[in-house]
Tab-separated table of C-alpha atoms and ligand atoms in Angstrom:
chain	number	residue	atom	x	y	z
A	1	MET	CA	70.706	-120.072	-49.255
A	2	GLU	CA	73.688	-121.234	-47.265
A	3	LEU	CA	74.411	-124.841	-46.368
A	4	LYS	CA	76.173	-125.176	-43.014
A	5	ALA	CA	78.037	-128.447	-42.733
A	6	THR	CA	78.733	-130.371	-39.533
A	7	ILE	CA	80.958	-133.415	-39.925
A	8	LEU	CA	80.686	-136.551	-37.783
A	9	ARG	CA	83.512	-139.049	-38.255
A	10	TYR	CA	83.349	-142.788	-37.668
A	11	GLU	CA	85.927	-145.555	-37.882
A	12	SER	CA	83.534	-148.001	-39.508
A	13	LEU	CA	79.830	-148.044	-40.316
A	14	PRO	CA	77.592	-150.471	-42.158
A	15	SER	CA	76.706	-147.589	-44.523
A	16	THR	CA	77.145	-143.826	-44.205
A	17	ASN	CA	73.824	-143.337	-46.040
A	18	THR	CA	72.007	-145.550	-43.531
A	19	GLU	CA	73.562	-143.692	-40.585
A	20	ALA	CA	72.726	-140.292	-42.102
A	21	ALA	CA	69.159	-141.452	-42.817
A	22	ASN	CA	68.715	-142.674	-39.234
A	23	GLN	CA	69.935	-139.363	-37.863
A	24	ALA	CA	67.758	-137.421	-40.332
A	25	ARG	CA	64.701	-139.419	-39.237
A	26	ARG	CA	65.456	-138.360	-35.664
A	27	GLY	CA	65.510	-134.726	-36.782
A	28	ALA	CA	69.147	-134.064	-37.750
A	29	PRO	CA	69.420	-130.719	-39.515
A	30	GLU	CA	70.397	-130.195	-43.097
A	31	GLY	CA	74.174	-130.189	-43.532
A	32	LEU	CA	74.925	-133.092	-41.209
A	33	CYS	CA	77.766	-135.056	-42.826
A	34	ILE	CA	78.646	-138.627	-41.934
A	35	VAL	CA	82.132	-139.829	-42.841
A	36	ALA	CA	83.565	-143.295	-42.194
A	37	ARG	CA	87.022	-144.817	-42.757
A	38	ALA	CA	85.300	-148.015	-43.850
A	39	GLN	CA	81.842	-149.302	-44.702
A	40	THR	CA	80.896	-152.912	-44.158
A	41	GLN	CA	77.695	-152.701	-46.218
A	42	GLY	CA	78.342	-149.770	-48.543
A	43	ARG	CA	75.535	-149.452	-51.072
A	44	GLY	CA	75.225	-148.431	-54.719
A	45	ARG	CA	72.104	-148.030	-56.809
A	46	GLN	CA	69.489	-150.767	-56.886
A	47	GLY	CA	70.863	-152.666	-53.928
A	48	ARG	CA	74.341	-153.010	-55.433
A	49	THR	CA	77.402	-153.058	-53.230
A	50	TRP	CA	79.915	-150.214	-52.917
A	51	ALA	CA	83.288	-151.724	-51.951
A	52	SER	CA	84.642	-149.652	-49.074
A	53	PRO	CA	87.921	-151.076	-47.719
A	54	PRO	CA	89.302	-149.277	-44.616
A	55	GLY	CA	91.180	-146.092	-45.408
A	56	ALA	CA	90.977	-146.624	-49.171
A	57	GLY	CA	88.335	-144.061	-49.922
A	58	LEU	CA	86.168	-141.207	-48.821
A	59	TYR	CA	82.832	-142.634	-47.708
A	60	PHE	CA	80.543	-139.703	-47.180
A	61	SER	CA	76.847	-138.854	-46.794
A	62	ILE	CA	75.112	-135.541	-46.207
A	63	VAL	CA	71.570	-134.787	-45.043
A	64	LEU	CA	69.785	-132.308	-47.335
A	65	ARG	CA	66.358	-130.790	-46.843
A	66	PRO	CA	65.858	-129.033	-50.176
A	67	ARG	CA	63.331	-126.266	-50.572
A	68	ILE	CA	62.659	-126.892	-54.235
A	69	GLU	CA	59.729	-128.360	-56.158
A	70	ALA	CA	59.463	-132.146	-56.125
A	71	ARG	CA	60.163	-132.361	-59.860
A	72	TRP	CA	63.690	-130.997	-59.350
A	73	TRP	CA	64.728	-133.522	-56.691
A	74	PRO	CA	66.305	-135.918	-59.221
A	75	LEU	CA	68.847	-133.160	-59.891
A	76	LEU	CA	70.338	-133.757	-56.442
A	77	SER	CA	72.097	-136.857	-57.660
A	78	LEU	CA	73.525	-134.954	-60.648
A	79	LEU	CA	74.608	-132.274	-58.179
A	80	GLY	CA	76.459	-134.991	-56.246
A	81	ALA	CA	78.340	-135.947	-59.387
A	82	LEU	CA	79.245	-132.332	-60.173
A	83	ALA	CA	80.481	-131.725	-56.639
A	84	SER	CA	82.557	-134.928	-56.732
A	85	ARG	CA	84.079	-133.876	-60.015
A	86	ASP	CA	84.942	-130.457	-58.559
A	87	ALA	CA	86.505	-132.040	-55.466
A	88	LEU	CA	88.672	-134.382	-57.554
A	89	ARG	CA	89.800	-131.454	-59.670
A	90	GLU	CA	90.549	-129.119	-56.783
A	91	ALA	CA	92.044	-131.561	-54.295
A	92	CYS	CA	93.681	-134.061	-56.679
A	93	ALA	CA	94.146	-132.121	-59.959
A	94	LEU	CA	92.198	-134.852	-61.743
A	95	VAL	CA	89.657	-134.432	-64.511
A	96	ALA	CA	86.877	-136.982	-64.155
A	97	ASP	CA	84.198	-137.747	-66.702
A	98	ILE	CA	80.604	-138.264	-65.562
A	99	LYS	CA	78.639	-141.218	-66.844
A	100	TRP	CA	74.893	-140.699	-66.656
A	101	PRO	CA	73.577	-140.228	-64.143
A	102	ASN	CA	76.380	-140.033	-61.652
A	103	ASP	CA	79.320	-142.393	-61.995
A	104	LEU	CA	82.716	-140.690	-61.960
A	105	LEU	CA	85.183	-142.129	-64.429
A	106	VAL	CA	88.872	-141.594	-65.043
A	107	GLU	CA	90.454	-143.397	-67.977
A	108	GLU	CA	87.070	-145.108	-68.469
A	109	ARG	CA	87.232	-146.682	-65.026
A	110	LYS	CA	85.052	-145.890	-62.064
A	111	ILE	CA	86.707	-143.706	-59.442
A	112	GLY	CA	83.558	-142.656	-57.608
A	113	GLY	CA	79.837	-143.103	-57.300
A	114	VAL	CA	76.841	-141.229	-55.953
A	115	LEU	CA	73.741	-142.567	-54.263
A	116	ALA	CA	70.890	-140.129	-53.579
A	117	GLU	CA	68.081	-141.522	-51.440
A	118	VAL	CA	64.849	-139.728	-50.521
A	119	ILE	CA	63.385	-140.449	-47.106
A	120	GLU	CA	60.534	-139.211	-44.927
A	121	THR	CA	61.505	-137.703	-41.587
A	122	GLU	CA	59.730	-135.935	-38.751
A	123	LEU	CA	60.879	-132.626	-40.276
A	124	GLY	CA	59.581	-133.572	-43.730
A	125	ARG	CA	61.125	-135.157	-46.764
A	126	ALA	CA	64.927	-135.302	-46.889
A	127	CYS	CA	67.565	-136.386	-49.369
A	128	ILE	CA	70.555	-138.374	-48.219
A	129	LEU	CA	73.324	-137.705	-50.710
A	130	GLY	CA	75.997	-140.373	-50.485
A	131	ILE	CA	79.339	-140.194	-52.261
A	132	GLY	CA	82.117	-142.765	-52.427
A	133	LEU	CA	85.484	-141.755	-53.900
A	134	ASN	CA	88.356	-144.209	-54.333
A	135	LEU	CA	91.433	-142.406	-53.081
A	136	ARG	CA	93.936	-145.201	-52.514
A	137	ASP	CA	94.441	-148.555	-54.082
A	138	GLY	CA	92.835	-150.551	-51.342
A	139	ALA	CA	92.154	-154.205	-51.866
A	140	PHE	CA	89.354	-153.923	-54.401
A	141	PRO	CA	87.324	-157.111	-54.643
A	142	ARG	CA	88.097	-159.231	-57.677
A	143	GLU	CA	84.768	-158.402	-59.426
A	144	ILE	CA	85.668	-154.746	-59.820
A	145	ARG	CA	89.446	-154.893	-60.262
A	146	ALA	CA	89.142	-154.396	-64.010
A	147	THR	CA	86.564	-151.607	-63.845
A	148	ALA	CA	87.554	-149.567	-60.774
A	149	THR	CA	90.393	-147.134	-60.278
A	150	SER	CA	91.610	-144.737	-57.608
A	151	VAL	CA	93.251	-141.332	-57.367
A	152	GLU	CA	96.478	-143.010	-56.285
A	153	ARG	CA	96.496	-145.261	-59.319
A	154	VAL	CA	95.879	-142.547	-61.886
A	155	SER	CA	97.942	-139.762	-60.362
A	156	GLY	CA	100.659	-141.810	-58.655
A	157	GLU	CA	99.956	-140.076	-55.367
A	158	ALA	CA	97.527	-140.828	-52.558
A	159	PRO	CA	95.645	-137.648	-51.647
A	160	ASP	CA	94.928	-136.464	-48.135
A	161	THR	CA	91.384	-137.614	-47.305
A	162	GLU	CA	90.675	-134.492	-45.261
A	163	THR	CA	91.607	-132.185	-48.147
A	164	VAL	CA	89.268	-134.074	-50.486
A	165	LEU	CA	86.513	-133.998	-47.866
A	166	GLN	CA	86.770	-130.237	-47.397
A	167	ALA	CA	86.755	-129.661	-51.171
A	168	LEU	CA	83.721	-131.929	-51.526
A	169	VAL	CA	81.733	-130.186	-48.802
A	170	ARG	CA	82.555	-126.784	-50.325
A	171	ALA	CA	81.483	-127.939	-53.777
A	172	ILE	CA	78.215	-129.435	-52.506
A	173	ALA	CA	77.421	-126.190	-50.677
A	174	ASP	CA	78.154	-124.146	-53.823
A	175	TRP	CA	76.017	-126.288	-56.136
A	176	TYR	CA	73.251	-126.575	-53.553
A	177	GLY	CA	73.140	-122.800	-53.365
A	178	ALA	CA	73.042	-122.646	-57.166
A	179	LEU	CA	70.165	-125.144	-57.290
A	180	HIS	CA	68.060	-122.918	-55.015
A	181	ALA	CA	68.834	-119.732	-56.972
A	182	PRO	CA	66.741	-118.570	-59.940
A	183	ALA	CA	67.270	-120.847	-62.967
A	184	GLY	CA	69.030	-123.311	-60.658
A	185	PRO	CA	67.833	-126.494	-62.403
A	186	GLU	CA	68.987	-125.122	-65.723
A	187	ARG	CA	72.467	-124.335	-64.359
A	188	ILE	CA	72.868	-127.821	-62.919
A	189	CYS	CA	71.790	-129.456	-66.187
A	190	ARG	CA	73.966	-127.277	-68.401
A	191	GLU	CA	76.994	-127.815	-66.179
A	192	TRP	CA	76.360	-131.562	-66.097
A	193	GLU	CA	76.138	-131.608	-69.898
A	194	ALA	CA	79.405	-129.698	-70.155
A	195	SER	CA	81.088	-132.177	-67.819
A	196	SER	CA	79.972	-135.484	-69.294
A	197	SER	CA	81.130	-137.191	-72.466
A	198	TYR	CA	77.797	-139.045	-72.277
A	199	ALA	CA	75.679	-135.924	-72.691
A	200	PHE	CA	75.579	-135.648	-76.482
A	201	ASN	CA	76.023	-137.862	-79.538
A	202	ARG	CA	76.991	-140.932	-77.581
A	203	ARG	CA	75.498	-144.195	-78.810
A	204	VAL	CA	74.199	-146.003	-75.740
A	205	ARG	CA	71.933	-148.804	-74.701
A	206	ALA	CA	69.674	-148.058	-71.733
A	207	THR	CA	68.167	-150.915	-69.796
A	208	VAL	CA	65.024	-149.939	-67.933
A	209	GLY	CA	63.607	-152.937	-66.122
A	210	SER	CA	63.206	-155.605	-68.805
A	211	GLU	CA	63.194	-153.072	-71.653
A	212	THR	CA	66.227	-151.869	-73.609
A	213	ILE	CA	66.397	-148.709	-75.679
A	214	GLU	CA	69.251	-147.790	-77.991
A	215	GLY	CA	69.944	-144.354	-79.284
A	216	LEU	CA	72.127	-141.281	-79.430
A	217	THR	CA	72.277	-139.101	-76.347
A	218	ARG	CA	70.747	-135.661	-76.801
A	219	GLY	CA	71.431	-133.887	-73.511
A	220	LEU	CA	69.246	-133.629	-70.441
A	221	GLU	CA	65.696	-132.592	-69.730
A	222	LEU	CA	65.542	-129.929	-67.036
A	223	ASP	CA	64.470	-132.560	-64.500
A	224	GLY	CA	67.634	-134.574	-65.177
A	225	ALA	CA	66.186	-137.200	-67.540
A	226	LEU	CA	68.572	-138.309	-70.281
A	227	ARG	CA	67.255	-137.681	-73.804
A	228	LEU	CA	67.880	-140.519	-76.233
A	229	GLU	CA	67.149	-140.232	-79.941
A	230	THR	CA	66.161	-143.621	-81.305
A	231	GLU	CA	66.697	-144.822	-84.875
A	232	ASP	CA	63.225	-143.677	-85.954
A	233	GLY	CA	63.944	-140.144	-84.715
A	234	ARG	CA	61.854	-140.247	-81.550
A	235	ILE	CA	63.190	-138.747	-78.317
A	236	GLU	CA	62.910	-141.081	-75.334
A	237	ARG	CA	63.348	-139.731	-71.837
A	238	ILE	CA	65.294	-142.004	-69.520
A	239	TYR	CA	64.713	-141.505	-65.817
A	240	SER	CA	66.294	-144.542	-64.223
A	241	ALA	CA	68.337	-147.044	-66.144
A	242	ASP	CA	71.654	-148.751	-66.629
A	243	ILE	CA	73.547	-147.210	-69.505
A	244	VAL	CA	76.146	-148.935	-71.637
A	245	SER	CA	78.201	-147.098	-74.237
A	246	LEU	CA	77.945	-148.959	-77.555
A	247	ARG	CA	80.805	-147.458	-79.537
A	248	GLY	CA	82.634	-144.190	-79.187
A	249	VAL	CA	81.061	-141.006	-80.385
A	250	ALA	CA	78.732	-140.767	-83.371
A	251	GLY	CA	77.396	-137.853	-85.415
B	301	ATP	P1	77.342	-149.476	-63.201
B	301	ATP	O1	78.604	-148.925	-62.630
B	301	ATP	O2	77.431	-150.949	-63.481
B	301	ATP	O3	76.786	-148.661	-64.321
B	301	ATP	P2	75.691	-148.269	-61.190
B	301	ATP	O4	76.016	-146.963	-61.760
B	301	ATP	O5	74.284	-148.540	-60.874
B	301	ATP	O6	76.250	-149.472	-62.093
B	301	ATP	P3	76.479	-147.884	-58.563
B	301	ATP	O7	75.234	-148.264	-57.925
B	301	ATP	O8	76.839	-146.447	-58.620
B	301	ATP	O9	76.595	-148.511	-59.955
B	301	ATP	O10	77.684	-148.683	-57.881
B	301	ATP	C1	77.649	-150.073	-57.682
B	301	ATP	C2	78.513	-150.806	-58.696
B	301	ATP	O11	79.792	-150.207	-58.821
B	301	ATP	C3	78.789	-152.228	-58.238
B	301	ATP	O12	77.854	-153.117	-58.787
B	301	ATP	C4	80.209	-152.523	-58.751
B	301	ATP	O13	80.173	-152.977	-60.081
B	301	ATP	C5	80.850	-151.167	-58.791
B	301	ATP	N1	81.643	-150.856	-57.575
B	301	ATP	C6	81.427	-151.235	-56.301
B	301	ATP	N2	82.301	-150.687	-55.466
B	301	ATP	C7	83.126	-149.921	-56.225
B	301	ATP	C8	84.245	-149.097	-55.944
B	301	ATP	N3	84.699	-148.910	-54.714
B	301	ATP	N4	84.836	-148.488	-56.989
B	301	ATP	C9	84.390	-148.630	-58.239
B	301	ATP	N5	83.343	-149.397	-58.578
B	301	ATP	C10	82.701	-150.032	-57.574
């Protein structure tokens, strides 16, 4: 299973995910990458905004057409986080933590995010894997100044966008290959657990719609759900939620 990447570069787009989705709907092959110097309507999860000032970050989306069972598709967003972490390590010598499911944190601040969207196309179902990495200290909007960071801020040096892009594409191809190999889902989950301080023994509150669940994290299910042990000893499986860390690490 080899992923062949083709990169299309744009000065500015509303959203690299939207552009990649439009091209995928028209039949673009797997491996098409859309990169923009700026996004005017960059998106996060649940309709949130991803601030994308010109030249400040890597704004990237790739078209994937996975040949795996439907139940493993949620792992694609974890794969995006792993690949981002690898790219930051290789291209910027930075160690990023992963907050479930796929925020990248350095010094507890967000340096990157992943947005995986599943769409129907004329060639079948596709996943658009979008990744935003803050490389330079662009003008972050006021709302995120206290919670966001960039490679430049934490390492004192602005990385070369192209180097980060090449490392990211390589890492996605590697993990995508691993996902399609025997025991692929297991490898992705174990690697995610090894890379995230949120994987085990972290006291968190998960908000799922109007419901909140508190508990200690107990690793991942093979389909990427976060296992939370509640006070009465039950294991809850969290598929889509906002997670807040309550206090450090517990036993
Ligand atoms: P949260 O980070 O609150 O847990 P989330 O994981 O759902 O939310 P995403 O959808 O990945 O977040 O990203 C959107 C959120 O990230 C925005 O609501 C904003 O708080 C923050 N954000 C937006 N742009 C950036 C950026 N360039 N760098 C860091 N954080 C950002």
